[in-house]
CSV table of C-alpha atoms in Angstrom, one decimal:
chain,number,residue,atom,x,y,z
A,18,UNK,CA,88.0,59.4,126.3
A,19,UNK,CA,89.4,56.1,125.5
A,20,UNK,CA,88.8,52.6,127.2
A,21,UNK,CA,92.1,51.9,129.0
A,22,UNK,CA,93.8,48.0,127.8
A,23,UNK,CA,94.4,45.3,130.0
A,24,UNK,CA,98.0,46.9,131.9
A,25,UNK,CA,95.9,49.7,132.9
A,26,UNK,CA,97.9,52.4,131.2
A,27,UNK,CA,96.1,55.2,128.9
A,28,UNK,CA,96.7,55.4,125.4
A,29,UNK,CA,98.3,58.7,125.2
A,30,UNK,CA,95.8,59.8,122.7
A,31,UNK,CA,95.6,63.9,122.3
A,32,UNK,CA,92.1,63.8,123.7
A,33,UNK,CA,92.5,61.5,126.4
A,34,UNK,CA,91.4,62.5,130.1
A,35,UNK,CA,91.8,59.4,131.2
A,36,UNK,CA,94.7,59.1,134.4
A,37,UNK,CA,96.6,55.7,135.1
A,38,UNK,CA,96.9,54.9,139.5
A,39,UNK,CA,95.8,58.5,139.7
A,40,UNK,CA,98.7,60.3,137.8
A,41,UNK,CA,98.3,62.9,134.3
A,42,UNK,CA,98.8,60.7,132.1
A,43,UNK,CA,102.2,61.0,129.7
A,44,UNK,CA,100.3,63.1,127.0
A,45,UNK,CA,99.4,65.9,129.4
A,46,UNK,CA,102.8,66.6,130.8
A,47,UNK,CA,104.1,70.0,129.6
A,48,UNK,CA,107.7,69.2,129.3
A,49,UNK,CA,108.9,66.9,125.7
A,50,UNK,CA,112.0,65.0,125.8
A,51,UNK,CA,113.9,67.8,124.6
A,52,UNK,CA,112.6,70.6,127.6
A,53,UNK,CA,110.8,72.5,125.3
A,54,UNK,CA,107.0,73.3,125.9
A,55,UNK,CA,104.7,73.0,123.6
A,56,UNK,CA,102.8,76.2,124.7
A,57,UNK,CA,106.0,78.5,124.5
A,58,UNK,CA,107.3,80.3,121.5
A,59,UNK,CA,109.6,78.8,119.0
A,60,UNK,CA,112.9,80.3,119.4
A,61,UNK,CA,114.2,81.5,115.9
A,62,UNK,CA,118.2,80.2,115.8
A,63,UNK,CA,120.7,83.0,116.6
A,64,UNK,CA,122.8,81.5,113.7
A,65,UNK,CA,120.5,81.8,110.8
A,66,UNK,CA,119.8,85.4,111.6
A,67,UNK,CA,123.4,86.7,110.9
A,68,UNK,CA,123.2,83.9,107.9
A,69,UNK,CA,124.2,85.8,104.4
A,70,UNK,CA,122.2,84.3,101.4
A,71,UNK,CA,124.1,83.0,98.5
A,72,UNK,CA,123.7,83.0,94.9
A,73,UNK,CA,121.8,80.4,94.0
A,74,UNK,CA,121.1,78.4,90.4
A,75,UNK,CA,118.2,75.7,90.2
A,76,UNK,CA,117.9,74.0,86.9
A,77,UNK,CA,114.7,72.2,86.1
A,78,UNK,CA,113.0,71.0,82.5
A,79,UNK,CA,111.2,73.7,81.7
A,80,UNK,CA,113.3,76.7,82.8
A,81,UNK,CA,116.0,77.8,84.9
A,82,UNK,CA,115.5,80.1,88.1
A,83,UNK,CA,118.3,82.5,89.4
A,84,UNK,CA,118.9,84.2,92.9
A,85,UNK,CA,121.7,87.1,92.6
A,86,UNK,CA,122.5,88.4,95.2
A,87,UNK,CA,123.7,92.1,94.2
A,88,UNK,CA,123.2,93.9,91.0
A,89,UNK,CA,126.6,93.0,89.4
A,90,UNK,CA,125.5,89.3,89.2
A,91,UNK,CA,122.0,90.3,88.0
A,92,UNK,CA,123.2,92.6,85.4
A,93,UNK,CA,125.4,90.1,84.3
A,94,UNK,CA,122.0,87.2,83.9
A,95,UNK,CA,120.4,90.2,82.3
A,96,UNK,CA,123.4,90.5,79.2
A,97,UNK,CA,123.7,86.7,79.3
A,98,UNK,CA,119.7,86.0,78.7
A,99,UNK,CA,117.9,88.3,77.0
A,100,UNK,CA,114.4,86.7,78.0
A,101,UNK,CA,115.5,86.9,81.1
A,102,UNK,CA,112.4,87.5,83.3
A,103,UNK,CA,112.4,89.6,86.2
A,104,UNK,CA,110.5,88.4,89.7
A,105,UNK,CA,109.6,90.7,92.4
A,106,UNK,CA,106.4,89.7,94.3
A,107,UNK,CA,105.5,86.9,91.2
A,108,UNK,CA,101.9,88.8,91.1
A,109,UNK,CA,101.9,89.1,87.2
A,110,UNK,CA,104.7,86.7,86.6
A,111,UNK,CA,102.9,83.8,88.5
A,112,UNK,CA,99.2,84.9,86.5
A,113,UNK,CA,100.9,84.8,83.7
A,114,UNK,CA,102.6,81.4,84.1
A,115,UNK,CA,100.1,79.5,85.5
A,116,UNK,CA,96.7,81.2,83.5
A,117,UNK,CA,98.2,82.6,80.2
A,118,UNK,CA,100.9,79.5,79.6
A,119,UNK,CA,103.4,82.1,79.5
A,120,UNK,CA,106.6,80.2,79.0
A,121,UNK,CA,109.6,81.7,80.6
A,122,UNK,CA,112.9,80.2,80.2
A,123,UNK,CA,114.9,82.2,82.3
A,124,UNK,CA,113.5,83.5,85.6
A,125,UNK,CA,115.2,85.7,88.2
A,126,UNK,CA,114.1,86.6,91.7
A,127,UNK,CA,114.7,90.5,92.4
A,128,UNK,CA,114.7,89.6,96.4
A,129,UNK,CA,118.1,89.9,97.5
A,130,UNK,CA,119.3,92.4,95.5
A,131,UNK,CA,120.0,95.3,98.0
A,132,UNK,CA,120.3,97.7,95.3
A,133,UNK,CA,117.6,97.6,94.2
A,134,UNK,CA,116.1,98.4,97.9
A,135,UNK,CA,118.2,101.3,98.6
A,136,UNK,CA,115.9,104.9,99.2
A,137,UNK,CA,117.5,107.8,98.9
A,138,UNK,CA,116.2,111.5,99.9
A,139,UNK,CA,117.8,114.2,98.8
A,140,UNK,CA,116.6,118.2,97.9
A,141,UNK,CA,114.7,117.6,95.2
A,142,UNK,CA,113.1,114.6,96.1
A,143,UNK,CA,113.1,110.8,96.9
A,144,UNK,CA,114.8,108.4,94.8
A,145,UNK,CA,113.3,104.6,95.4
A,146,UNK,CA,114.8,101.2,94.8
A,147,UNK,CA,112.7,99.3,92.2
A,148,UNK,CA,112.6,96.6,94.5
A,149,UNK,CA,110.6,98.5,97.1
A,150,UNK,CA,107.7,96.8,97.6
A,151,UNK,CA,104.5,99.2,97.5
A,152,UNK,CA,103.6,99.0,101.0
A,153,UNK,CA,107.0,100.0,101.8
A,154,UNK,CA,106.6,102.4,99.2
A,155,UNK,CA,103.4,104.0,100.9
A,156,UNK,CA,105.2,104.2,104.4
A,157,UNK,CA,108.3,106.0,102.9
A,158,UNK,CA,106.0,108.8,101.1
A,159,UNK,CA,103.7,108.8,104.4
A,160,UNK,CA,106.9,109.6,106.1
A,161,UNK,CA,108.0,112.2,104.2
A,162,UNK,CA,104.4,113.8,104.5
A,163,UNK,CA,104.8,114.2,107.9
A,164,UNK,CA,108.3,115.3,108.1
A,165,UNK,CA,108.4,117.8,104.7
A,166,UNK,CA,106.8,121.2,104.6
A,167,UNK,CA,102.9,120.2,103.0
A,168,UNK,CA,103.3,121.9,99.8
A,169,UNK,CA,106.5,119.6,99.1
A,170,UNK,CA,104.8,116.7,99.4
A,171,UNK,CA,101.2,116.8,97.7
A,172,UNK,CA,102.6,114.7,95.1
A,173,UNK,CA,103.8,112.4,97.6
A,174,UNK,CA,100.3,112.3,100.1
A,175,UNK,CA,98.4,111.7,96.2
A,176,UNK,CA,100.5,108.6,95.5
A,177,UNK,CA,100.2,107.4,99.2
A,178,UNK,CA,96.3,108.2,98.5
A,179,UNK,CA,96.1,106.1,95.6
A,180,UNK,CA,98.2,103.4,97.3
A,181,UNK,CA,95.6,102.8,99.8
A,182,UNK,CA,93.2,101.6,97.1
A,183,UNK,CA,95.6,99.7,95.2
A,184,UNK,CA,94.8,95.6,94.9
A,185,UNK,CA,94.8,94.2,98.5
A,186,UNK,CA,97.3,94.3,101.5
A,187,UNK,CA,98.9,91.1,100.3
A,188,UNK,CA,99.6,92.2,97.1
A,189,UNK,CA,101.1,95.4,98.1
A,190,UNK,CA,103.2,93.7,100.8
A,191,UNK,CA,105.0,91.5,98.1
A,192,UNK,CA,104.5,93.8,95.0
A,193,UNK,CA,107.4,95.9,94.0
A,194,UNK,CA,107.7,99.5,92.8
A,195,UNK,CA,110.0,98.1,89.5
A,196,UNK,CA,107.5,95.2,88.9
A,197,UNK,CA,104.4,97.5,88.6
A,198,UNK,CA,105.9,99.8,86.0
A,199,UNK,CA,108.2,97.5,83.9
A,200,UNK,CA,104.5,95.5,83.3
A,201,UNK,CA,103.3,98.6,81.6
A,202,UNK,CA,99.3,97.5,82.3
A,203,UNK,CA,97.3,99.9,80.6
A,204,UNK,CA,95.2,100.5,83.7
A,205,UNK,CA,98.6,100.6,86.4
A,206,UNK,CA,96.9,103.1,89.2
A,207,UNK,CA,100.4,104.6,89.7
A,208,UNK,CA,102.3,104.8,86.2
A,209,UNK,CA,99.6,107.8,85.8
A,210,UNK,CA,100.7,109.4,88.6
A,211,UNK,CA,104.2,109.4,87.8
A,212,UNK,CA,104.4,110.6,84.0
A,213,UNK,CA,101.9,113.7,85.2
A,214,UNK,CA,104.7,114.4,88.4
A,215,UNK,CA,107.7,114.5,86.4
A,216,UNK,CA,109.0,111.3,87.5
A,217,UNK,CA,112.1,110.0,86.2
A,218,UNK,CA,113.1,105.9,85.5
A,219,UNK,CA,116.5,105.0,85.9
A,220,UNK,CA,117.7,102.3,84.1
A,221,UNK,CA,120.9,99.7,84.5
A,222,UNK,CA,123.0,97.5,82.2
A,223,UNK,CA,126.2,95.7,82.1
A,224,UNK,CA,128.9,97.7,80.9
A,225,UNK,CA,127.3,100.8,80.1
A,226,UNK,CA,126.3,103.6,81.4
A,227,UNK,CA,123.1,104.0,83.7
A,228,UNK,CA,120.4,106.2,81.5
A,229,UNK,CA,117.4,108.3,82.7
A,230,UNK,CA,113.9,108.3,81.1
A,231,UNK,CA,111.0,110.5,81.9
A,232,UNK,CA,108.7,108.8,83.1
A,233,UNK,CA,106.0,110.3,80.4
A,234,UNK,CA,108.2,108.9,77.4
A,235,UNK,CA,108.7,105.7,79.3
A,236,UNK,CA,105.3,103.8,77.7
A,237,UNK,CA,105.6,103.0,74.3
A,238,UNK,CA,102.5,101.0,73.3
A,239,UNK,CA,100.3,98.0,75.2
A,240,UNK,CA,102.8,96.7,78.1
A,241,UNK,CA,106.0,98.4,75.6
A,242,UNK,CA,108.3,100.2,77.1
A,243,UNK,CA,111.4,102.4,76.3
A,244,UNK,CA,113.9,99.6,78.2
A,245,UNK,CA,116.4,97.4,76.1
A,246,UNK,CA,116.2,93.5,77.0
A,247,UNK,CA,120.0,93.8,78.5
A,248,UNK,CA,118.3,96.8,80.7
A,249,UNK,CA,116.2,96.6,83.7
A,250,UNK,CA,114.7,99.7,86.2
A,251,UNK,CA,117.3,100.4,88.8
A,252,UNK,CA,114.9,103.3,90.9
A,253,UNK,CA,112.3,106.1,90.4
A,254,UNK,CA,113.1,109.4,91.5
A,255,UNK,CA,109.9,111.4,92.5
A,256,UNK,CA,110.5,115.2,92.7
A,257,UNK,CA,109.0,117.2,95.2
A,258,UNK,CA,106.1,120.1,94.2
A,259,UNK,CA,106.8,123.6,94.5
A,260,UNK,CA,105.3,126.2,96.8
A,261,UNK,CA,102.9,127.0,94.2
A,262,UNK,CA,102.6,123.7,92.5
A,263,UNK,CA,99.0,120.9,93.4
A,264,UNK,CA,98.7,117.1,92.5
A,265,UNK,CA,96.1,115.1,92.6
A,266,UNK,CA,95.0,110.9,92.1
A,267,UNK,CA,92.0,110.0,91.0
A,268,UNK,CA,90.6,106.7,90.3
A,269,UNK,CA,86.6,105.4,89.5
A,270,UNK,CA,86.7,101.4,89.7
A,271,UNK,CA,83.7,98.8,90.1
A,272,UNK,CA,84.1,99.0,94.0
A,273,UNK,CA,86.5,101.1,96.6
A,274,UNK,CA,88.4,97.8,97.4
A,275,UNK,CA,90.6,95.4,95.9
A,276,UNK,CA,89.9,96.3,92.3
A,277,UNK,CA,91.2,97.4,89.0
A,278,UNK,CA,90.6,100.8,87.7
A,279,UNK,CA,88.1,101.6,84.8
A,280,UNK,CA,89.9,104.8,84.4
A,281,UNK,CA,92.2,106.8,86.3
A,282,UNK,CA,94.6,110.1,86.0
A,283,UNK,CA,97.1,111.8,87.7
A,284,UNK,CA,97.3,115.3,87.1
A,285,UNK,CA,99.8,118.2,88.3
A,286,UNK,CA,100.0,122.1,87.7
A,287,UNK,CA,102.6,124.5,89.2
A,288,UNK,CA,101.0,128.4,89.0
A,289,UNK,CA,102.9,131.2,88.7
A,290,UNK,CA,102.3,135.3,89.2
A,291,UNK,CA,102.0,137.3,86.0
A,292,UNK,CA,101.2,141.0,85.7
A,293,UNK,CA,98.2,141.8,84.4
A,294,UNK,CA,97.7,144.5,81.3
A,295,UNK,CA,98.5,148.0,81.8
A,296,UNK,CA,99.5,148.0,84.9
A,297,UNK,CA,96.4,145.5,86.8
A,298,UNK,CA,96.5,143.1,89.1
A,299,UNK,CA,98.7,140.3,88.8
A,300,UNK,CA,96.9,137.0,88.0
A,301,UNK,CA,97.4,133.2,88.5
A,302,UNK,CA,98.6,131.0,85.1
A,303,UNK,CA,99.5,127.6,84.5
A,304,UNK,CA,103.7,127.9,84.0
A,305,UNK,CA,103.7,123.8,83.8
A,306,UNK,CA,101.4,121.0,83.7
A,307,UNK,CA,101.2,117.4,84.0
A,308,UNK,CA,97.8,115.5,83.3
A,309,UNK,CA,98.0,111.6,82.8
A,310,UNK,CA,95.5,108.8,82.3
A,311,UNK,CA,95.1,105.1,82.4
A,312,UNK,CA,92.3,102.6,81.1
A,313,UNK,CA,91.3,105.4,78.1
A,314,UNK,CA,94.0,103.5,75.6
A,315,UNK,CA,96.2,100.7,75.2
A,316,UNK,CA,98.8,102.5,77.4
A,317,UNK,CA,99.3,105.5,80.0
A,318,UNK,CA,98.7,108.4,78.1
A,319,UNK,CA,99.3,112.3,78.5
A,320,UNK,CA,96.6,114.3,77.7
A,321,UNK,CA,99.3,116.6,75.0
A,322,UNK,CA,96.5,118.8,74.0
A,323,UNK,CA,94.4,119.5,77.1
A,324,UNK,CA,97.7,120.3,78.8
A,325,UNK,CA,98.5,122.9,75.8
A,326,UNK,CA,95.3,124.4,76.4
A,327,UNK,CA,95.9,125.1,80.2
A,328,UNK,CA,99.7,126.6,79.6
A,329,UNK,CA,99.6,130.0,80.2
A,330,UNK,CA,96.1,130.5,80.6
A,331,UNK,CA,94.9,131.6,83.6
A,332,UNK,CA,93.4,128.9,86.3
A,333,UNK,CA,89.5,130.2,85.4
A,334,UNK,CA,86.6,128.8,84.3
A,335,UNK,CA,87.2,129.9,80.4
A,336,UNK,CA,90.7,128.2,80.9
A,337,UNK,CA,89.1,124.6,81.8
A,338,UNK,CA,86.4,124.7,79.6
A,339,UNK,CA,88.7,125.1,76.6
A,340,UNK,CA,90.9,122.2,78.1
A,341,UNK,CA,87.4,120.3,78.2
A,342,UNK,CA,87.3,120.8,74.8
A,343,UNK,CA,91.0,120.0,73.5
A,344,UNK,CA,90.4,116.8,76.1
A,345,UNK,CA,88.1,115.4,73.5
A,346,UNK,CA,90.5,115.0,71.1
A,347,UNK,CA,93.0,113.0,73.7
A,348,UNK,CA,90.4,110.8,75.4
A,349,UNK,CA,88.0,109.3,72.4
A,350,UNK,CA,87.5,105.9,73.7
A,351,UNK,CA,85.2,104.0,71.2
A,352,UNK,CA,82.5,101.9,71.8
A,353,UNK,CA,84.0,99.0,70.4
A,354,UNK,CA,87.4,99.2,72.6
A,355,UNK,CA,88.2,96.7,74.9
A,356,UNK,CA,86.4,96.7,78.2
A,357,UNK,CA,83.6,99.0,76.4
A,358,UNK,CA,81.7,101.6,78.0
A,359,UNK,CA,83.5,104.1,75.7
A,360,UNK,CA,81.0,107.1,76.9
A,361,UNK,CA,81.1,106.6,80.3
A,362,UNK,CA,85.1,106.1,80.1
A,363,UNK,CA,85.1,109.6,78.2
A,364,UNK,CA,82.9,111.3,81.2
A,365,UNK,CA,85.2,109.9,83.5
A,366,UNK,CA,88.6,111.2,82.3
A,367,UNK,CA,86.6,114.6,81.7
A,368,UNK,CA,85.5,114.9,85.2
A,369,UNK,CA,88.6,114.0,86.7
A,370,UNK,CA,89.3,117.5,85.0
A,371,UNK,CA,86.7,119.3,86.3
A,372,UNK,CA,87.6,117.6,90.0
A,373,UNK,CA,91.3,118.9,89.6
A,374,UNK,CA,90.3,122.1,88.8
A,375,UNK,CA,88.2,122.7,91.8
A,376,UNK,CA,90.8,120.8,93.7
A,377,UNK,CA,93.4,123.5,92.9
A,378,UNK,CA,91.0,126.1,93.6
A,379,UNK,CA,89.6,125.1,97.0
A,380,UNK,CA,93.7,124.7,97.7
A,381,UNK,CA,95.0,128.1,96.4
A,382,UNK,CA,92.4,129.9,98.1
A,383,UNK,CA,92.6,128.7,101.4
A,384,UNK,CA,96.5,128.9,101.1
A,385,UNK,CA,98.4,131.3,103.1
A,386,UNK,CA,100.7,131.8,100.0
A,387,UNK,CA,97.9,133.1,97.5
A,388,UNK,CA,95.7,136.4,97.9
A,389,UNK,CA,92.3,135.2,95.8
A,390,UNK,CA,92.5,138.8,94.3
A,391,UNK,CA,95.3,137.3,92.2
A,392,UNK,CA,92.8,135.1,90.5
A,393,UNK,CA,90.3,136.5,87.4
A,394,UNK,CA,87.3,138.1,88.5
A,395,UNK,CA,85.7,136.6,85.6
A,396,UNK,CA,85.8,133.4,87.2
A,397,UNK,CA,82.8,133.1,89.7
A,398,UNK,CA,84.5,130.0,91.6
């Protein structure tokens, strides 16, 4: 309330009540100047949403920051600057910058590059843009679990799975598919999950050919990776599993939410039929497999010699407990390594074994596909 001045009129302040002869005073009348209410939505402008970005170049003192707007320009910054460093959702670039006084001369936003935002789904899998963010990235493999048969897609419902507990919804609204591996953390929830399902990396550069990693040769040391500075991760294909093939995420952090892994794995076998010795029943044995790890070393690792101990071995309990055993020799985290807890970091990656294991079992022998006669009676699970 306000005390009114000598000509009677109200001050027009926002919390005025007061009237002049009677009448709302100017403040309270709905319609501005311009006919627009203050209680109605703002109309967006027809012309900027048919508006095409353009390339842009902002020089400053300290770097330079580039917008392309397809991949030709960006593969062309990419030869030009080999420090050149790539921007999706700025979630490590901007920690880095701003708490690590990471220089960067060069910087590129990834944003309006539609190639790198393309999906593609053909009959051996997805193919995904590096510049899919990750909730997009959860949505398109949800999708696909509800449209595919459910063996194709255990791979895909696992990723999704592990999606749900990666960082927070911001972060996964502005993080990007590209940005997450190209980082190489040793403790990435999905790079894991990838080298154990046979993903694949594609990767671009000016002038030459486009080239195709796996994704379990693609980690070369802490945050190393097999990509040339003039390169830079075009998509990720992600096969689909087989009819007789189970995948699985796991992951044991501090809490459920919002946190970074202490250790987690991915882990993949496809089973196949094999006759059994003079003429017995056939049996279930590992034909391929695919176990992965994070937060056990200074990169993603494959567990080489627990995955040699499963191949062609039947899915029993003799078969794991001899990949138990070569698992010692691939996860041997030290007391002394970073982060600590060496013990409890080896008893995590070994029951994450165990779990897979009975994972593949409960599966098989509830699926329509397997007879549980076709698994070793030596095997009381």
């Amino acid at each position: 309330m306000c005390d009114k001045p000598a000509d009677g009129k109200c001050c027009g302040g926002g919390g005025c009540s007061a009237e002049s002869n009677g009448e709302p005073s100017a403040a309270a009348d709905d319609d501005n100047d311009d006919g627009v209410k203050p209680s109605s939505e703002p109309i967006f402008p027809t012309e900027l949403k048919g508006r095409k970005p353009a390339a842009l170049r902002l020089s400053g003192p300290l770097c330079t920051w580039y917008r392309p707007t397809n991949l030709e320009q960006l593969l062309a910054l990419k030869s030009a600057h080999n420090d050149l460093k790539l921007v999706g959702g700025n979630s490590e670039v901007g920690i880095e910058m701003k708490f690590k006084d990471a220089g960067y001369r060069h910087l590129a936003a990834v944003t309006h590059v539609p190639e790198l935002s393309k999906i593609r789904v053909t009959d051996r899998g997805i193919e995904v843009g590096a510049g899919v963010t990750l909730t997009g990235l959860q949505e398109l493999l949800l999708q696909q679990v509800a449209k595919q048969p459910p063996h194709k897609t255990r791979g895909f419902a696992a990723a999704a799975e592990q999606l749900r507990w990666f960082a927070g919804r911001q972060i996964r609204n502005v993080g990007t598919l590209g940005g997450n591996v190209a980082t190489a953390s040793p403790i990435s929830d999905l790079n894991p999950l990838w080298m154990a399902f046979g993903a694949v990396f594609r990767l671009a550069s000016q002038g030459r050919q486009a080239r195709e990693v796996p994704a379990s040769k693609f980690f070369l040391g802490y945050r190393k990776v097999d990509m040339a500075p003039w390169e830079l991760l075009l998509s990720v294909r992600i096969p689909f599993t087989g009819a007789t093939e189970f995948a699985k995420e796991f992951k044991q952090a501090p809490r459920r939410d919002d946190d970074i892994a202490i250790v987690n794995a991915g882990m993949r076998v496809r089973l196949e039929q094999q006759a059994g010795a003079e003429g017995g029943d056939q049996t279930w044995v590992v034909a391929d497999v695919g176990i992965a790890y994070g937060g056990v070393a200074p990169k993603s690792i494959m567990a080489e010699k627990a995955m040699a101990a499963l191949r062609g071995r039947p899915w029993c309990q003799e078969t794991l407990d001899a990949a138990l055993a070569a698992l010692r020799e691939d996860v041997n985290v030290a007391p002394t390594a970073p982060g600590g807890r060496g013990e409890y970091r080896n008893s995590l990656a070994a029951s994450f074994l165990f779990k897979f294991y009975v994972h593949v079992r409960v599966l098989s022998l509830t699926d329509q596909s397997f007879c549980t006669t076709h698994f070793t009676s030596s095997d009381p699970g």
